JSON list of C-alpha atoms and ligand atoms in Angstrom, two decimals:
[
{"chain": "A", "resi": 179, "resn": "MET", "atom": "CA", "xyz": [0.00, 0.00, 0.00]},
{"chain": "A", "resi": 180, "resn": "ARG", "atom": "CA", "xyz": [1.31, 3.44, -0.97]},
{"chain": "A", "resi": 181, "resn": "ILE", "atom": "CA", "xyz": [0.74, 6.81, 0.62]},
{"chain": "A", "resi": 182, "resn": "ASP", "atom": "CA", "xyz": [0.75, 9.62, -1.93]},
{"chain": "A", "resi": 183, "resn": "LEU", "atom": "CA", "xyz": [3.15, 12.26, -0.60]},
{"chain": "A", "resi": 184, "resn": "LYS", "atom": "CA", "xyz": [2.38, 14.90, -3.23]},
{"chain": "A", "resi": 185, "resn": "GLU", "atom": "CA", "xyz": [-1.14, 15.19, -1.90]},
{"chain": "A", "resi": 186, "resn": "LEU", "atom": "CA", "xyz": [0.06, 15.31, 1.73]},
{"chain": "A", "resi": 187, "resn": "ARG", "atom": "CA", "xyz": [2.75, 17.92, 1.04]},
{"chain": "A", "resi": 188, "resn": "ALA", "atom": "CA", "xyz": [0.26, 20.16, -0.69]},
{"chain": "A", "resi": 189, "resn": "TYR", "atom": "CA", "xyz": [-1.72, 20.55, 2.55]},
{"chain": "A", "resi": 190, "resn": "PRO", "atom": "CA", "xyz": [0.59, 20.09, 5.57]},
{"chain": "A", "resi": 191, "resn": "GLY", "atom": "CA", "xyz": [-1.26, 19.07, 8.73]},
{"chain": "A", "resi": 192, "resn": "ARG", "atom": "CA", "xyz": [-4.37, 17.95, 6.89]},
{"chain": "A", "resi": 193, "resn": "PRO", "atom": "CA", "xyz": [-5.03, 14.22, 7.25]},
{"chain": "A", "resi": 194, "resn": "VAL", "atom": "CA", "xyz": [-5.80, 12.07, 4.23]},
{"chain": "A", "resi": 195, "resn": "ARG", "atom": "CA", "xyz": [-7.62, 8.82, 4.87]},
{"chain": "A", "resi": 196, "resn": "SER", "atom": "CA", "xyz": [-7.38, 5.77, 2.68]},
{"chain": "A", "resi": 197, "resn": "GLU", "atom": "CA", "xyz": [-8.53, 2.20, 2.92]},
{"chain": "A", "resi": 198, "resn": "GLU", "atom": "CA", "xyz": [-7.15, -0.86, 1.15]},
{"chain": "A", "resi": 199, "resn": "GLN", "atom": "CA", "xyz": [-6.83, -4.63, 1.28]},
{"chain": "A", "resi": 200, "resn": "GLU", "atom": "CA", "xyz": [-3.19, -5.69, 1.57]},
{"chain": "A", "resi": 201, "resn": "VAL", "atom": "CA", "xyz": [-2.19, -9.27, 0.76]},
{"chain": "A", "resi": 202, "resn": "LEU", "atom": "CA", "xyz": [0.63, -10.47, 3.01]},
{"chain": "A", "resi": 203, "resn": "ASP", "atom": "CA", "xyz": [1.35, -14.08, 2.14]},
{"chain": "A", "resi": 204, "resn": "ASP", "atom": "CA", "xyz": [4.87, -14.59, 3.48]},
{"chain": "A", "resi": 205, "resn": "LEU", "atom": "CA", "xyz": [4.55, -13.32, 7.01]},
{"chain": "A", "resi": 206, "resn": "VAL", "atom": "CA", "xyz": [6.71, -14.93, 9.72]},
{"chain": "A", "resi": 207, "resn": "TRP", "atom": "CA", "xyz": [6.56, -14.18, 13.44]},
{"chain": "A", "resi": 208, "resn": "CYS", "atom": "CA", "xyz": [9.00, -15.64, 15.99]},
{"chain": "A", "resi": 209, "resn": "ASP", "atom": "CA", "xyz": [10.03, -18.33, 13.45]},
{"chain": "A", "resi": 210, "resn": "GLU", "atom": "CA", "xyz": [6.37, -19.30, 13.03]},
{"chain": "A", "resi": 211, "resn": "PRO", "atom": "CA", "xyz": [4.69, -18.76, 9.66]},
{"chain": "A", "resi": 212, "resn": "LEU", "atom": "CA", "xyz": [1.60, -16.59, 10.01]},
{"chain": "A", "resi": 213, "resn": "PRO", "atom": "CA", "xyz": [-0.78, -17.62, 7.21]},
{"chain": "A", "resi": 214, "resn": "LEU", "atom": "CA", "xyz": [-3.49, -15.05, 6.74]},
{"chain": "A", "resi": 215, "resn": "VAL", "atom": "CA", "xyz": [-7.06, -15.91, 5.80]},
{"chain": "A", "resi": 216, "resn": "GLY", "atom": "CA", "xyz": [-7.68, -13.43, 3.00]},
{"chain": "A", "resi": 217, "resn": "ALA", "atom": "CA", "xyz": [-6.20, -9.97, 2.91]},
{"chain": "A", "resi": 218, "resn": "VAL", "atom": "CA", "xyz": [-5.47, -7.57, 5.76]},
{"chain": "A", "resi": 219, "resn": "ARG", "atom": "CA", "xyz": [-7.90, -4.65, 5.95]},
{"chain": "A", "resi": 220, "resn": "VAL", "atom": "CA", "xyz": [-5.88, -1.48, 6.30]},
{"chain": "A", "resi": 221, "resn": "ILE", "atom": "CA", "xyz": [-7.22, 1.95, 7.23]},
{"chain": "A", "resi": 222, "resn": "ALA", "atom": "CA", "xyz": [-4.53, 4.61, 7.01]},
{"chain": "A", "resi": 223, "resn": "SER", "atom": "CA", "xyz": [-4.84, 8.25, 7.97]},
{"chain": "A", "resi": 224, "resn": "ALA", "atom": "CA", "xyz": [-1.75, 10.33, 7.26]},
{"chain": "A", "resi": 225, "resn": "PHE", "atom": "CA", "xyz": [-0.66, 13.92, 7.37]},
{"chain": "A", "resi": 226, "resn": "TYR", "atom": "CA", "xyz": [2.59, 15.66, 6.53]},
{"chain": "A", "resi": 227, "resn": "ASP", "atom": "CA", "xyz": [4.53, 17.97, 8.81]},
{"chain": "A", "resi": 228, "resn": "GLU", "atom": "CA", "xyz": [8.15, 19.13, 8.55]},
{"chain": "A", "resi": 229, "resn": "LYS", "atom": "CA", "xyz": [9.53, 16.29, 6.45]},
{"chain": "A", "resi": 230, "resn": "ARG", "atom": "CA", "xyz": [7.73, 13.70, 8.53]},
{"chain": "A", "resi": 231, "resn": "VAL", "atom": "CA", "xyz": [4.58, 11.71, 7.98]},
{"chain": "A", "resi": 232, "resn": "PHE", "atom": "CA", "xyz": [2.28, 11.03, 10.91]},
{"chain": "A", "resi": 233, "resn": "LEU", "atom": "CA", "xyz": [0.44, 7.85, 10.12]},
{"chain": "A", "resi": 234, "resn": "THR", "atom": "CA", "xyz": [-2.45, 6.33, 12.06]},
{"chain": "A", "resi": 235, "resn": "LEU", "atom": "CA", "xyz": [-2.52, 2.73, 10.92]},
{"chain": "A", "resi": 236, "resn": "ASN", "atom": "CA", "xyz": [-5.37, 0.35, 11.68]},
{"chain": "A", "resi": 237, "resn": "VAL", "atom": "CA", "xyz": [-4.97, -3.28, 10.60]},
{"chain": "A", "resi": 238, "resn": "SER", "atom": "CA", "xyz": [-7.50, -6.08, 11.02]},
{"chain": "A", "resi": 239, "resn": "GLY", "atom": "CA", "xyz": [-7.95, -9.57, 9.67]},
{"chain": "A", "resi": 240, "resn": "THR", "atom": "CA", "xyz": [-7.82, -13.27, 10.42]},
{"chain": "A", "resi": 241, "resn": "CYS", "atom": "CA", "xyz": [-4.89, -15.64, 10.55]},
{"chain": "A", "resi": 242, "resn": "VAL", "atom": "CA", "xyz": [-4.32, -19.34, 11.13]},
{"chain": "A", "resi": 243, "resn": "ARG", "atom": "CA", "xyz": [-2.58, -20.11, 14.42]},
{"chain": "A", "resi": 244, "resn": "ARG", "atom": "CA", "xyz": [-1.50, -23.22, 16.27]},
{"chain": "A", "resi": 245, "resn": "CYS", "atom": "CA", "xyz": [-2.68, -23.49, 19.88]},
{"chain": "A", "resi": 246, "resn": "SER", "atom": "CA", "xyz": [0.28, -23.16, 22.25]},
{"chain": "A", "resi": 247, "resn": "ARG", "atom": "CA", "xyz": [-1.18, -25.82, 24.57]},
{"chain": "A", "resi": 248, "resn": "CYS", "atom": "CA", "xyz": [-2.71, -28.51, 22.34]},
{"chain": "A", "resi": 249, "resn": "VAL", "atom": "CA", "xyz": [-1.18, -27.65, 18.88]},
{"chain": "A", "resi": 250, "resn": "LEU", "atom": "CA", "xyz": [-4.65, -27.57, 17.27]},
{"chain": "A", "resi": 251, "resn": "GLU", "atom": "CA", "xyz": [-4.94, -25.16, 14.33]},
{"chain": "A", "resi": 252, "resn": "PHE", "atom": "CA", "xyz": [-7.57, -22.46, 14.64]},
{"chain": "A", "resi": 253, "resn": "GLU", "atom": "CA", "xyz": [-8.40, -19.04, 13.20]},
{"chain": "A", "resi": 254, "resn": "GLU", "atom": "CA", "xyz": [-7.60, -15.95, 15.24]},
{"chain": "A", "resi": 255, "resn": "ASP", "atom": "CA", "xyz": [-9.13, -12.54, 14.50]},
{"chain": "A", "resi": 256, "resn": "PHE", "atom": "CA", "xyz": [-6.90, -9.57, 15.13]},
{"chain": "A", "resi": 257, "resn": "GLU", "atom": "CA", "xyz": [-7.08, -5.79, 15.12]},
{"chain": "A", "resi": 258, "resn": "ARG", "atom": "CA", "xyz": [-4.59, -3.13, 16.11]},
{"chain": "A", "resi": 259, "resn": "GLU", "atom": "CA", "xyz": [-4.25, 0.62, 15.70]},
{"chain": "A", "resi": 260, "resn": "GLU", "atom": "CA", "xyz": [-1.16, 2.73, 16.22]},
{"chain": "A", "resi": 261, "resn": "LEU", "atom": "CA", "xyz": [0.10, 6.22, 15.50]},
{"chain": "A", "resi": 262, "resn": "LEU", "atom": "CA", "xyz": [3.47, 6.11, 13.76]},
{"chain": "A", "resi": 263, "resn": "GLU", "atom": "CA", "xyz": [5.90, 8.90, 13.01]},
{"chain": "A", "resi": 264, "resn": "LEU", "atom": "CA", "xyz": [7.82, 8.23, 9.81]},
{"chain": "A", "resi": 265, "resn": "GLU", "atom": "CA", "xyz": [10.98, 10.15, 9.06]},
{"chain": "A", "resi": 266, "resn": "LEU", "atom": "CA", "xyz": [11.33, 10.58, 5.30]},
{"chain": "A", "resi": 267, "resn": "ASP", "atom": "CA", "xyz": [14.74, 9.76, 3.78]},
{"chain": "A", "resi": 268, "resn": "ASP", "atom": "CA", "xyz": [13.76, 11.63, 0.66]},
{"chain": "A", "resi": 269, "resn": "PRO", "atom": "CA", "xyz": [11.20, 14.37, 1.45]},
{"chain": "A", "resi": 270, "resn": "SER", "atom": "CA", "xyz": [10.60, 14.96, -2.26]},
{"chain": "A", "resi": 271, "resn": "ALA", "atom": "CA", "xyz": [9.66, 11.33, -3.03]},
{"chain": "A", "resi": 272, "resn": "PRO", "atom": "CA", "xyz": [6.27, 10.95, -4.73]},
{"chain": "A", "resi": 273, "resn": "TYR", "atom": "CA", "xyz": [5.05, 8.27, -2.32]},
{"chain": "A", "resi": 274, "resn": "ILE", "atom": "CA", "xyz": [6.02, 5.94, 0.53]},
{"chain": "A", "resi": 275, "resn": "GLU", "atom": "CA", "xyz": [5.41, 2.23, 0.59]},
{"chain": "A", "resi": 276, "resn": "ILE", "atom": "CA", "xyz": [3.90, 1.34, 3.98]},
{"chain": "A", "resi": 277, "resn": "ARG", "atom": "CA", "xyz": [3.81, -2.45, 3.54]},
{"chain": "A", "resi": 278, "resn": "PRO", "atom": "CA", "xyz": [6.65, -3.01, 6.10]},
{"chain": "A", "resi": 279, "resn": "TRP", "atom": "CA", "xyz": [4.71, -1.10, 8.75]},
{"chain": "A", "resi": 280, "resn": "ILE", "atom": "CA", "xyz": [1.53, -3.00, 7.96]},
{"chain": "A", "resi": 281, "resn": "ALA", "atom": "CA", "xyz": [3.43, -6.29, 8.39]},
{"chain": "A", "resi": 282, "resn": "ALA", "atom": "CA", "xyz": [4.91, -5.08, 11.70]},
{"chain": "A", "resi": 283, "resn": "GLU", "atom": "CA", "xyz": [1.47, -4.10, 13.03]},
{"chain": "A", "resi": 284, "resn": "VAL", "atom": "CA", "xyz": [0.02, -7.51, 12.13]},
{"chain": "A", "resi": 285, "resn": "ARG", "atom": "CA", "xyz": [2.86, -9.24, 14.01]},
{"chain": "A", "resi": 286, "resn": "LEU", "atom": "CA", "xyz": [2.12, -7.10, 17.06]},
{"chain": "A", "resi": 287, "resn": "ALA", "atom": "CA", "xyz": [-1.63, -7.62, 16.72]},
{"chain": "A", "resi": 288, "resn": "VAL", "atom": "CA", "xyz": [-1.67, -11.41, 16.98]},
{"chain": "A", "resi": 289, "resn": "SER", "atom": "CA", "xyz": [-1.52, -13.16, 20.35]},
{"chain": "A", "resi": 290, "resn": "PRO", "atom": "CA", "xyz": [1.99, -14.13, 21.54]},
{"chain": "A", "resi": 291, "resn": "ARG", "atom": "CA", "xyz": [0.55, -17.29, 23.16]},
{"chain": "A", "resi": 292, "resn": "PRO", "atom": "CA", "xyz": [-2.35, -18.37, 20.94]},
{"chain": "A", "resi": 293, "resn": "LEU", "atom": "CA", "xyz": [-5.04, -20.52, 22.57]},
{"chain": "A", "resi": 294, "resn": "CYS", "atom": "CA", "xyz": [-7.74, -22.42, 20.68]},
{"chain": "A", "resi": 295, "resn": "ARG", "atom": "CA", "xyz": [-10.00, -21.53, 23.61]},
{"chain": "A", "resi": 296, "resn": "ASP", "atom": "CA", "xyz": [-9.39, -19.90, 27.00]},
{"chain": "A", "resi": 297, "resn": "ASP", "atom": "CA", "xyz": [-9.83, -23.14, 28.97]},
{"chain": "A", "resi": 298, "resn": "CYS", "atom": "CA", "xyz": [-7.82, -25.38, 26.63]},
{"chain": "A", "resi": 299, "resn": "ARG", "atom": "CA", "xyz": [-6.43, -28.24, 28.80]},
{"chain": "A", "resi": 300, "resn": "GLY", "atom": "CA", "xyz": [-3.63, -28.99, 26.34]},
{"chain": "A", "resi": 301, "resn": "LEU", "atom": "CA", "xyz": [-1.50, -32.06, 25.88]},
{"chain": "A", "resi": 302, "resn": "CYS", "atom": "CA", "xyz": [-0.32, -34.00, 28.94]},
{"chain": "A", "resi": 303, "resn": "ALA", "atom": "CA", "xyz": [3.43, -33.70, 29.47]},
{"chain": "A", "resi": 304, "resn": "GLY", "atom": "CA", "xyz": [3.46, -37.24, 30.85]},
{"chain": "A", "resi": 305, "resn": "CYS", "atom": "CA", "xyz": [1.48, -39.36, 28.40]},
{"chain": "A", "resi": 306, "resn": "GLY", "atom": "CA", "xyz": [0.82, -37.03, 25.46]},
{"chain": "A", "resi": 307, "resn": "ALA", "atom": "CA", "xyz": [-2.97, -37.39, 25.72]},
{"chain": "A", "resi": 308, "resn": "ASP", "atom": "CA", "xyz": [-5.01, -34.48, 24.35]},
{"chain": "A", "resi": 309, "resn": "LEU", "atom": "CA", "xyz": [-6.84, -33.66, 27.59]},
{"chain": "A", "resi": 310, "resn": "ASN", "atom": "CA", "xyz": [-9.56, -31.78, 25.72]},
{"chain": "A", "resi": 311, "resn": "VAL", "atom": "CA", "xyz": [-10.87, -35.01, 24.22]},
{"chain": "A", "resi": 312, "resn": "GLU", "atom": "CA", "xyz": [-9.43, -37.90, 26.26]},
{"chain": "A", "resi": 313, "resn": "GLU", "atom": "CA", "xyz": [-8.29, -38.93, 29.74]},
{"chain": "A", "resi": 314, "resn": "HIS", "atom": "CA", "xyz": [-4.70, -39.69, 30.72]},
{"chain": "A", "resi": 315, "resn": "ARG", "atom": "CA", "xyz": [-3.37, -42.92, 29.23]},
{"chain": "A", "resi": 316, "resn": "GLU", "atom": "CA", "xyz": [-2.79, -45.87, 31.50]},
{"chain": "A", "resi": 317, "resn": "GLY", "atom": "CA", "xyz": [0.19, -45.54, 33.83]},
{"chain": "A", "resi": 318, "resn": "CYS", "atom": "CA", "xyz": [0.60, -41.79, 33.26]},
{"chain": "A", "resi": 319, "resn": "VAL", "atom": "CA", "xyz": [2.61, -40.29, 36.13]},
{"chain": "A", "resi": 320, "resn": "GLU", "atom": "CA", "xyz": [0.67, -37.01, 35.88]},
{"chain": "A", "resi": 321, "resn": "ASP", "atom": "CA", "xyz": [-2.55, -38.92, 36.53]},
{"chain": "A", "resi": 322, "resn": "SER", "atom": "CA", "xyz": [-1.69, -40.60, 39.86]},
{"chain": "A", "resi": 323, "resn": "PRO", "atom": "CA", "xyz": [-2.73, -38.66, 42.96]},
{"chain": "A", "resi": 324, "resn": "PRO", "atom": "CA", "xyz": [0.09, -37.04, 44.97]},
{"chain": "A", "resi": 325, "resn": "HIS", "atom": "CA", "xyz": [1.97, -39.43, 47.24]},
{"chain": "A", "resi": 326, "resn": "ASP", "atom": "CA", "xyz": [0.62, -39.27, 50.81]},
{"chain": "A", "resi": 327, "resn": "PRO", "atom": "CA", "xyz": [3.03, -40.59, 53.50]},
{"chain": "A", "resi": 328, "resn": "ARG", "atom": "CA", "xyz": [0.20, -40.91, 56.05]},
{"chain": "A", "resi": 329, "resn": "LEU", "atom": "CA", "xyz": [-1.49, -43.55, 53.90]},
{"chain": "A", "resi": 330, "resn": "GLU", "atom": "CA", "xyz": [1.78, -45.51, 53.65]},
{"chain": "A", "resi": 331, "resn": "LYS", "atom": "CA", "xyz": [1.99, -45.57, 57.43]},
{"chain": "A", "resi": 332, "resn": "LEU", "atom": "CA", "xyz": [-1.60, -46.75, 57.69]},
{"chain": "A", "resi": 333, "resn": "ARG", "atom": "CA", "xyz": [-0.94, -49.62, 55.25]},
{"chain": "A", "resi": 334, "resn": "GLU", "atom": "CA", "xyz": [2.02, -50.77, 57.37]},
{"chain": "A", "resi": 335, "resn": "LEU", "atom": "CA", "xyz": [-0.19, -50.95, 60.45]},
{"chain": "A", "resi": 336, "resn": "LEU", "atom": "CA", "xyz": [-2.87, -52.96, 58.69]},
{"chain": "B", "resi": 261, "resn": "ZN", "atom": "ZN1", "xyz": [-5.75, -25.74, 22.50]},
{"chain": "B", "resi": 262, "resn": "ZN", "atom": "ZN1", "xyz": [-1.13, -37.95, 31.17]}
]
């Protein structure tokens, strides 16, 4: 997505709003690919002042995540808005390409620890069972109740 600088320079301080769909198909976040469902909806409002562009960027969309507890894939909706101050390397350039900032906002918008649902019970560290759909497998150490020394003593007496 491009912001037309000629228009902004002509009226310093006056915001120009634009809206576009940006396709980001190669996004990576913390070594995890971030496949987007459809395009990112971008609303940009920008004004020019003393060789800088003040850009209010709103991004929203949907991406495919993997649950951090049970590894199930699910779709996460995201939205984020931020005011950015962009220093222009070349103040006479006809436009700026804001794709890198859009990508950065999407990375910040998605959850750092995605969960398929708030109460996801996840995979058992002991037996690998998916606790959302099954019980612990036989002999799982995580399943046995905590060791109680008083019961041991009682058994000795009996
Ligand atoms: Zn989950
Ligand atoms: Zn288990």
